[in-house]
Tab-separated table of C-alpha atoms in Angstrom:
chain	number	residue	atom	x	y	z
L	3	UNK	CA	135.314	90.164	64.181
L	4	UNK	CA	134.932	86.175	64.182
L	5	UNK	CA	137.995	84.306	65.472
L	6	UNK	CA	139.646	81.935	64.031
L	7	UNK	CA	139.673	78.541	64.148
L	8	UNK	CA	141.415	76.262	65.147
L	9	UNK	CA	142.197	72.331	62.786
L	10	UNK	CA	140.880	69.788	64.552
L	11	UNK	CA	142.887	67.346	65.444
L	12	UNK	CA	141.997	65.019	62.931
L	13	UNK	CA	143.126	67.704	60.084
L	14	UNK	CA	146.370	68.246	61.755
L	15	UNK	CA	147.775	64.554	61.011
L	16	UNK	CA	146.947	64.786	56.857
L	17	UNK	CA	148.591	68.052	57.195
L	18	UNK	CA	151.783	67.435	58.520
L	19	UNK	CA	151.790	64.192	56.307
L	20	UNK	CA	151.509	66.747	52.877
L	21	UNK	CA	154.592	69.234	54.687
L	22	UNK	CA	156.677	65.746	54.808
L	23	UNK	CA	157.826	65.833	51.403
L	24	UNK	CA	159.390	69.183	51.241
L	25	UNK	CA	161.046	68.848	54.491
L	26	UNK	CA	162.707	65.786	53.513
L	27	UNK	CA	164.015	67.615	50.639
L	28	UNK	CA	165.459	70.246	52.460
L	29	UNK	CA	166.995	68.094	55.016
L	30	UNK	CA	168.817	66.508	52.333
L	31	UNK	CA	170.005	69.182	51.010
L	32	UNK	CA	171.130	70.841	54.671
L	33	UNK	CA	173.054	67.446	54.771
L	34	UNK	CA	174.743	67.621	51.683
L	35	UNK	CA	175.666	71.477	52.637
L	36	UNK	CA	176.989	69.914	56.002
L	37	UNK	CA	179.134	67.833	54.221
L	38	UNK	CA	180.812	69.632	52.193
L	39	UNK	CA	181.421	72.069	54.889
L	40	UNK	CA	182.917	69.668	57.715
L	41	UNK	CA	185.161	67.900	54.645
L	42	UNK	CA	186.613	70.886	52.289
L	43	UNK	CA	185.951	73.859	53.901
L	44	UNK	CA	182.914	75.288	52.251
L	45	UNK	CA	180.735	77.659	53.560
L	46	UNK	CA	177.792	75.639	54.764
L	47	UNK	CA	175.252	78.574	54.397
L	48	UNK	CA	176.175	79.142	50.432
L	49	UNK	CA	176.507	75.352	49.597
L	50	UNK	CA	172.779	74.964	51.211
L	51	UNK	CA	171.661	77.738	48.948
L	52	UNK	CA	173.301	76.786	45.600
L	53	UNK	CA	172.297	72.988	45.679
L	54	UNK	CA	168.786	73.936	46.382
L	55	UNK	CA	168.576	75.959	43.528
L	56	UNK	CA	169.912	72.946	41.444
L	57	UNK	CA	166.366	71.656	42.492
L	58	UNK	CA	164.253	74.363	41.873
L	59	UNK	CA	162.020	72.505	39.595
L	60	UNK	CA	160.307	70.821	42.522
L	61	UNK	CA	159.491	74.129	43.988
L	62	UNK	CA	156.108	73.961	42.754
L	63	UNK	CA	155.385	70.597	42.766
L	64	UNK	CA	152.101	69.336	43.965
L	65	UNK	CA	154.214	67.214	47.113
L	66	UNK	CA	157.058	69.328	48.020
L	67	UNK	CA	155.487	73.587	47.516
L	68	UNK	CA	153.561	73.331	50.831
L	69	UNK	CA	156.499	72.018	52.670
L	70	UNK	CA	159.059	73.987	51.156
L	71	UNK	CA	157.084	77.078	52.185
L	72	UNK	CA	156.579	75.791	55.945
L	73	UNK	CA	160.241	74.969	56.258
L	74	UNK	CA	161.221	78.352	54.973
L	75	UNK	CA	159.004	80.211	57.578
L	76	UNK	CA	158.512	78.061	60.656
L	77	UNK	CA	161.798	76.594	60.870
L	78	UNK	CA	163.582	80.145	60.066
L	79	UNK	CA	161.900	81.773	62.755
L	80	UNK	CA	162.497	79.157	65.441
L	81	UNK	CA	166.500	79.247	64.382
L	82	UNK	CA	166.404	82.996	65.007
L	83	UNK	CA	165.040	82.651	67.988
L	84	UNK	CA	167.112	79.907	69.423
L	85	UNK	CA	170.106	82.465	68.033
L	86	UNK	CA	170.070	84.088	71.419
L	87	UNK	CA	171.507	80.797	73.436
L	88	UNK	CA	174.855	81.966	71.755
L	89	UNK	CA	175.056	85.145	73.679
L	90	UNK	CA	175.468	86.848	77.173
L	91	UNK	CA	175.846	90.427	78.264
L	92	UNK	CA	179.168	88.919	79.489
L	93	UNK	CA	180.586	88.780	76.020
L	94	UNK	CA	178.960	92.489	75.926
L	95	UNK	CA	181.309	93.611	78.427
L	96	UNK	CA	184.138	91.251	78.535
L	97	UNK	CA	185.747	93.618	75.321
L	98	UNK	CA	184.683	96.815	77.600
L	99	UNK	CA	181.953	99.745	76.707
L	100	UNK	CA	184.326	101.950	74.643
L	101	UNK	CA	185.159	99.135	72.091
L	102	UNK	CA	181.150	97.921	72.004
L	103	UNK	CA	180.145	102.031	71.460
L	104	UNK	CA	182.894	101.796	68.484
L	105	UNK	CA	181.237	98.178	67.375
L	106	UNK	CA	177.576	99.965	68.169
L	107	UNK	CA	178.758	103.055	65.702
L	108	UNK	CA	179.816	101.447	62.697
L	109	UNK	CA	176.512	99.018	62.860
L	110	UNK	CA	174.411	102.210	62.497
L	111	UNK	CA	176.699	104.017	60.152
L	112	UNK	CA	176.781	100.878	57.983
L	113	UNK	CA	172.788	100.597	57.792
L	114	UNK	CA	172.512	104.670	57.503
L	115	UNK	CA	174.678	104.336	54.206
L	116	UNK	CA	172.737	101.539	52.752
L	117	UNK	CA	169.489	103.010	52.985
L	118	UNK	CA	171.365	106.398	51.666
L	119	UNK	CA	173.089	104.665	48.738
L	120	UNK	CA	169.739	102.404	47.654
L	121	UNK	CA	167.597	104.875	45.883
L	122	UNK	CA	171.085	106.228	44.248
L	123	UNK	CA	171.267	102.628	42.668
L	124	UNK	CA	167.495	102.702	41.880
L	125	UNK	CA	166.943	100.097	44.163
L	126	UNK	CA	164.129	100.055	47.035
L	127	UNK	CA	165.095	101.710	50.664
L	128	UNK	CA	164.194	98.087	51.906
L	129	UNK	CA	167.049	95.889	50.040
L	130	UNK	CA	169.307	98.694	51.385
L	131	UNK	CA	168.147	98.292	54.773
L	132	UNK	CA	168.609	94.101	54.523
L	133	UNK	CA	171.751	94.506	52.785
L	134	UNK	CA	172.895	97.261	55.685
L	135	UNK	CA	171.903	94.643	58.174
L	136	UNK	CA	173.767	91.722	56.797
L	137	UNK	CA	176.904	92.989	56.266
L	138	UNK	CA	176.642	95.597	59.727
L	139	UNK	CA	175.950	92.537	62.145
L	140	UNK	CA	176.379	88.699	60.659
L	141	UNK	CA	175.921	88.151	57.662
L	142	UNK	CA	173.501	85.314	56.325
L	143	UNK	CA	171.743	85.200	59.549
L	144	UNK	CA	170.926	88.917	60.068
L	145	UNK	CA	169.144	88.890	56.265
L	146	UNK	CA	167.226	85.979	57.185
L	147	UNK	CA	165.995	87.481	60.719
L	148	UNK	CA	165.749	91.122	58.810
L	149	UNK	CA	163.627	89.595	55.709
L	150	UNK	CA	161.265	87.307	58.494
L	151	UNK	CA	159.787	91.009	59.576
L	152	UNK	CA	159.758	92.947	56.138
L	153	UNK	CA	156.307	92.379	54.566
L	154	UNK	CA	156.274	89.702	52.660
L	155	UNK	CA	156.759	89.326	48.843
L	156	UNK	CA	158.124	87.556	46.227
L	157	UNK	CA	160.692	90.416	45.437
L	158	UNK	CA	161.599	90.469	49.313
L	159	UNK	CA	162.321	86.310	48.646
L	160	UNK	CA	164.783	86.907	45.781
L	161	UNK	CA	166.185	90.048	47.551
L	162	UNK	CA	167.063	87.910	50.704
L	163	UNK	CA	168.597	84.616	48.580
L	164	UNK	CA	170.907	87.548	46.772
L	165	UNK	CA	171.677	89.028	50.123
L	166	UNK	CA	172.553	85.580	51.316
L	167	UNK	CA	174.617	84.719	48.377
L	168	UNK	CA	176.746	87.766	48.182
L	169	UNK	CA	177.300	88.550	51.714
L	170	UNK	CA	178.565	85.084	51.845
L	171	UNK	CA	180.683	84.894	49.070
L	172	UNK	CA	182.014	88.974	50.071
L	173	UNK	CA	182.403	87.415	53.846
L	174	UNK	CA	184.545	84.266	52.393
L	175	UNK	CA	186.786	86.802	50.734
L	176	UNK	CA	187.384	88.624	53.464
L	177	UNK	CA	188.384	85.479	55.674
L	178	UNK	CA	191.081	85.360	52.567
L	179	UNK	CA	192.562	88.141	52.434
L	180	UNK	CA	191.870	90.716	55.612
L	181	UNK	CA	194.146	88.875	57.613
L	182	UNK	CA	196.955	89.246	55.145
L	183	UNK	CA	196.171	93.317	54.988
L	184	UNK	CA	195.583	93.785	58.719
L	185	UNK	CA	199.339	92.419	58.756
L	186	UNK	CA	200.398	94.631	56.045
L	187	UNK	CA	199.302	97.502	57.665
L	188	UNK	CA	201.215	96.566	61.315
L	189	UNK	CA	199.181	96.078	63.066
L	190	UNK	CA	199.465	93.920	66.543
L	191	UNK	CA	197.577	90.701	67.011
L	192	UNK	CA	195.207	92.132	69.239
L	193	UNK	CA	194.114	95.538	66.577
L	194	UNK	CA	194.222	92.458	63.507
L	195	UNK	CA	191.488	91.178	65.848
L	196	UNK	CA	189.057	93.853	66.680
L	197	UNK	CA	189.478	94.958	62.689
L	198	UNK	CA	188.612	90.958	61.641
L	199	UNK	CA	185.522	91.104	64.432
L	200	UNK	CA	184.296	94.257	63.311
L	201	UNK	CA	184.317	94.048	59.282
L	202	UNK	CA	183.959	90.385	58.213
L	203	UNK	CA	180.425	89.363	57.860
L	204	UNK	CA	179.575	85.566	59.281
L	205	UNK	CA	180.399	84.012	62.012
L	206	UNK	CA	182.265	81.321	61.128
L	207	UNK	CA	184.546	83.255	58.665
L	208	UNK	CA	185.569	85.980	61.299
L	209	UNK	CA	186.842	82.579	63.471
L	210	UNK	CA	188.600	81.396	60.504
L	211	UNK	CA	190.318	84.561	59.919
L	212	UNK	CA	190.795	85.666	63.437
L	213	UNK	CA	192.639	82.069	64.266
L	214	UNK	CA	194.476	82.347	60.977
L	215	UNK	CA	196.758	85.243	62.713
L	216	UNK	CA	196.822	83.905	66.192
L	217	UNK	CA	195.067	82.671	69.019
L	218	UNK	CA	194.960	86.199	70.860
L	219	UNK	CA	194.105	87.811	67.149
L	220	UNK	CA	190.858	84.815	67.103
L	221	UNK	CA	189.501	85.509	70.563
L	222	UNK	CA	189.545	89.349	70.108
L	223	UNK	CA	187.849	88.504	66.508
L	224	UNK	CA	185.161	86.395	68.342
L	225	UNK	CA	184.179	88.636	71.106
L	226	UNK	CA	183.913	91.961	68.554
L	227	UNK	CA	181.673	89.776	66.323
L	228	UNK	CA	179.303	88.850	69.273
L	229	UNK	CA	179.182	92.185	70.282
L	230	UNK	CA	177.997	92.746	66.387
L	231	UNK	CA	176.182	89.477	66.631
L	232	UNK	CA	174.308	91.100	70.195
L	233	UNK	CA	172.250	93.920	68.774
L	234	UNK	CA	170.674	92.206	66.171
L	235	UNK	CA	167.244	92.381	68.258
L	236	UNK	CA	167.710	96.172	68.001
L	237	UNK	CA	167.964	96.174	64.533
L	238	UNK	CA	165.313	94.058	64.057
L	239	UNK	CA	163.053	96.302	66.237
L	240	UNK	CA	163.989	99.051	63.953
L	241	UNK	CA	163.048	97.318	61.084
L	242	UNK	CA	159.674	96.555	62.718
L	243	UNK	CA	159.094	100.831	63.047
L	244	UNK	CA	160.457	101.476	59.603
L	245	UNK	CA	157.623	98.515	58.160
L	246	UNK	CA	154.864	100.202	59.763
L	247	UNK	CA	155.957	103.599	59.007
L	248	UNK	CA	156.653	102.676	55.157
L	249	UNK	CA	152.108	102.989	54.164
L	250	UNK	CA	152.190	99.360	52.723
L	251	UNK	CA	149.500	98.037	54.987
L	252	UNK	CA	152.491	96.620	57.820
L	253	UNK	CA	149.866	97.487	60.225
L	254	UNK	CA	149.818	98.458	63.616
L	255	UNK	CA	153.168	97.238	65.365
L	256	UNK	CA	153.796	94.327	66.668
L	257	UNK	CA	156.664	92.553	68.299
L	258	UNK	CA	157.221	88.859	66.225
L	259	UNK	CA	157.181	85.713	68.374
L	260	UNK	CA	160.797	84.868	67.272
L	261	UNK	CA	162.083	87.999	68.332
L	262	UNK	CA	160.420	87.923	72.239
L	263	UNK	CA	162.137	84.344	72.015
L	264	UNK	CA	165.445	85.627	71.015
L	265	UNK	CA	165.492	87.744	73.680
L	266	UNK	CA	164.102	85.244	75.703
L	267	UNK	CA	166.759	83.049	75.047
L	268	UNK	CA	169.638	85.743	75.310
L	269	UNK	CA	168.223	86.775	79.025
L	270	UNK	CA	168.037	83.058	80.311
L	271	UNK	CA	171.689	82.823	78.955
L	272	UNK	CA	173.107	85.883	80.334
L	273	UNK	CA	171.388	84.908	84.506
L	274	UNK	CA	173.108	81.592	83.734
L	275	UNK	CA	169.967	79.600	84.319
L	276	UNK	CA	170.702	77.526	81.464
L	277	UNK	CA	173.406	74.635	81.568
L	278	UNK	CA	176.302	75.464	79.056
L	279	UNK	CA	175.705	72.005	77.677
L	280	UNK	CA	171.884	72.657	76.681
L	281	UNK	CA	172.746	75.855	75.435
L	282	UNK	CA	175.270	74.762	73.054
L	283	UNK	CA	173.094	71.622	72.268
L	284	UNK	CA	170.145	74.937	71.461
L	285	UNK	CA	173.332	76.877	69.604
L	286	UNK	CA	173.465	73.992	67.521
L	287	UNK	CA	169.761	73.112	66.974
L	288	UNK	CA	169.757	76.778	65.616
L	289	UNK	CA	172.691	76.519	63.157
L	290	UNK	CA	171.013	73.205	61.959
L	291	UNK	CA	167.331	74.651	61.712
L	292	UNK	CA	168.694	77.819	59.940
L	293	UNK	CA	170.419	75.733	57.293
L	294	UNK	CA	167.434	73.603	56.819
L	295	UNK	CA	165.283	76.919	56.242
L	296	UNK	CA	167.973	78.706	53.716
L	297	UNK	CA	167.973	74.856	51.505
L	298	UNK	CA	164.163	75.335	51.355
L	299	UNK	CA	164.640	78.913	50.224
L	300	UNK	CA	166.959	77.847	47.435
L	301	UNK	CA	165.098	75.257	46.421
L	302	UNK	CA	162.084	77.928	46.099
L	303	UNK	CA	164.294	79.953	44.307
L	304	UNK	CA	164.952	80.560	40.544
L	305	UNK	CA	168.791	81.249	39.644
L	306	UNK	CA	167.368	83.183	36.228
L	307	UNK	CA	165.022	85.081	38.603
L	308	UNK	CA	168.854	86.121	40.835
L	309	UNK	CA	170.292	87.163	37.681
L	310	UNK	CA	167.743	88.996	37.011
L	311	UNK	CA	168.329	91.651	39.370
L	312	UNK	CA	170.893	93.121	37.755
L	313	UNK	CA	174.499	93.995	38.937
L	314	UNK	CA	173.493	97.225	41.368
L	315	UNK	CA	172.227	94.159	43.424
L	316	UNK	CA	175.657	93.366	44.071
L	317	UNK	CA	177.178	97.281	43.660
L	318	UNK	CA	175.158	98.154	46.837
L	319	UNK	CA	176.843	95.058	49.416
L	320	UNK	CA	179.643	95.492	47.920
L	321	UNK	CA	179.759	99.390	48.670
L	322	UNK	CA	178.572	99.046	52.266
L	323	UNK	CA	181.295	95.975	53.051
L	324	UNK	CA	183.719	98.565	51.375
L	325	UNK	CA	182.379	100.853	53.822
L	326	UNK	CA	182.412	99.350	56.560
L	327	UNK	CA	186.002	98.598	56.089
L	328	UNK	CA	187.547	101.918	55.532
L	329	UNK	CA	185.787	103.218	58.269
L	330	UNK	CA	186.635	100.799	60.871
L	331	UNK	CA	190.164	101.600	60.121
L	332	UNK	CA	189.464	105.084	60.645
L	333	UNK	CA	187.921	104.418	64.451
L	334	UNK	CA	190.947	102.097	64.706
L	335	UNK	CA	193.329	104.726	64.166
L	336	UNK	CA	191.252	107.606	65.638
L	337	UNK	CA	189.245	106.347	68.678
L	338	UNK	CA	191.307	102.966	69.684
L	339	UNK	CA	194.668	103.976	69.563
């Protein structure tokens, strides 16, 4: 078989000069999502998403498609990747084993009942197994990294974007209202915590909750959520053996280049051979380049095409966050007394 070649360097220059366009746009819209985020609260992720599809007519236009497409790839891989300067096997342990093996249990339960309620709702094993992803480990980011390493298609694009959207908007509502039922239910600061950690979706809404009840109920919170947060590489290795078991042509198996740098990135973090300063400065390089990459993917994206999809779309995320809930209070009551 031939190998490929490689652009000379005098093709490279027109090349990046034609991806220019659509990056810019996406940029711009990453900014505006910024903004709105840092001044009233919005959830940067979602705002990214909805004001690119306000521009979704210059998806295919001659100066911004190639770009758009790039930035949705390239620059979503390298955020993944750059993902694992946020975690250590210190935050792995600093919870203990018995409440990661509890975190570790719902994950898999969580993904097990998504790919066993999808062909219920007539819907493909693989939008089960990105929607049990998402809400099992963190939210927007896990169906981005999860939808990088499904084959690619143009179903798989608008099954991601809805992912993205209602995770979000389920993970937003949780941030409302958990902490209010966590209370109602009397439980300590501590137990409000682990529940907040282990159910709410992104991030940055399991801080906003957790700190809502207190400062020990917002570290607890944290840590559970990076223990979540920690085995995303797992999942995402699990996705690879489903994709080349699933006889669509996945080929023979191979580990991604984002992944090997994920874990890359999480091993140099945990043997503390990186400064804490560069890897927050790489923490937030990653948050930036991910929002970048989810602008470009709403910007590709048709809000008709969303709708679309029909409302056992949204029946299935909203079943497995339902899950997930009810049976983390179960392990709560039974196996964390």
């Amino acid at each position: 078989m031939p190998r490929p070649s490689l652009p000379h360097p005098r093709q490279i220059a027109p090349h990046l000069v034609a991806l220019w366009p659509g990056f810019l746009l996406a940029c711009l819209v990453a900014a505006a999502a910024r903004f709105l985020s840092e001044h009233y609260g919005a959830p940067a992720m979602l705002m990214a998403l909805l004001i690119g599809m306000a521009f979704n007519f210059l998806a295919d236009h001659p100066k911004t498609a190639a770009g758009l497409e790039a930035t949705s790839t390239s620059l979503l891989r390298l955020g993944v990747a750059l993902l694992g300067f946020r975690l250590s096997l210190a935050d792995l342990s600093e919870l203990g084993w018995r409440s990661f093996a509890v975190v570790v249990g719902l994950m898999v339960a969580t993904i097990l009942f998504g790919l066993a309620l999808s062909p219920l709702l007539k819907r493909r094993w693989r939008f089960g197994l990105l929607t049990g992803g998402s809400v099992a480990i963190c939210g927007a980011s896990a169906a981005l990294a999860i939808s990088a390493i499904l084959p690619k298609s143009k179903q798989l694009e608008q099954d991601a974007l809805f992912t993205v959207v209602a995770v979000t908007a389920l993970s937003t509502l949780a941030m409302i209202f958990y902490p209010a039922l966590f209370t109602m239910l009397g439980m300590n600061d501590a137990e409000a915590g682990f529940m907040i950690g282990a159910t709410v979706h992104d991030v940055a809404q399991v801080v906003g909750a957790g700190y809502s009840v207190s400062d020990t109920a917002g570290d607890v919170a944290t840590m559970v959520k990076l223990q979540r947060v920690v085995m995303l590489p797992v999942v995402l290795l699990a996705v690879l053996l489903l994709s080349g078991r699933g006889g669509d042509g996945a080929g023979s198996l191979r580990l991604p280049g984002f992944v090997l740098g994920f874990l890359a990135c999480f091993a140099l973090n945990s043997l503390g051979l990186v400064p804490a300063a560069l890897a927050d400065l790489a923490s937030s390089l990653s948050q930036w380049l991910l929002l970048i990459a989810i602008a470009a993917l709403g910007v590709r994206t048709s809000l008709a095409a969303l709708f679309a999809l029909g409302p056992r779309h949204f029946a299935l995320i909203l079943s497995e966050t339902v899950f997930l809930l009810v049976m983390a209070l179960a392990a709560m009551t039974l196996l964390l007394p």
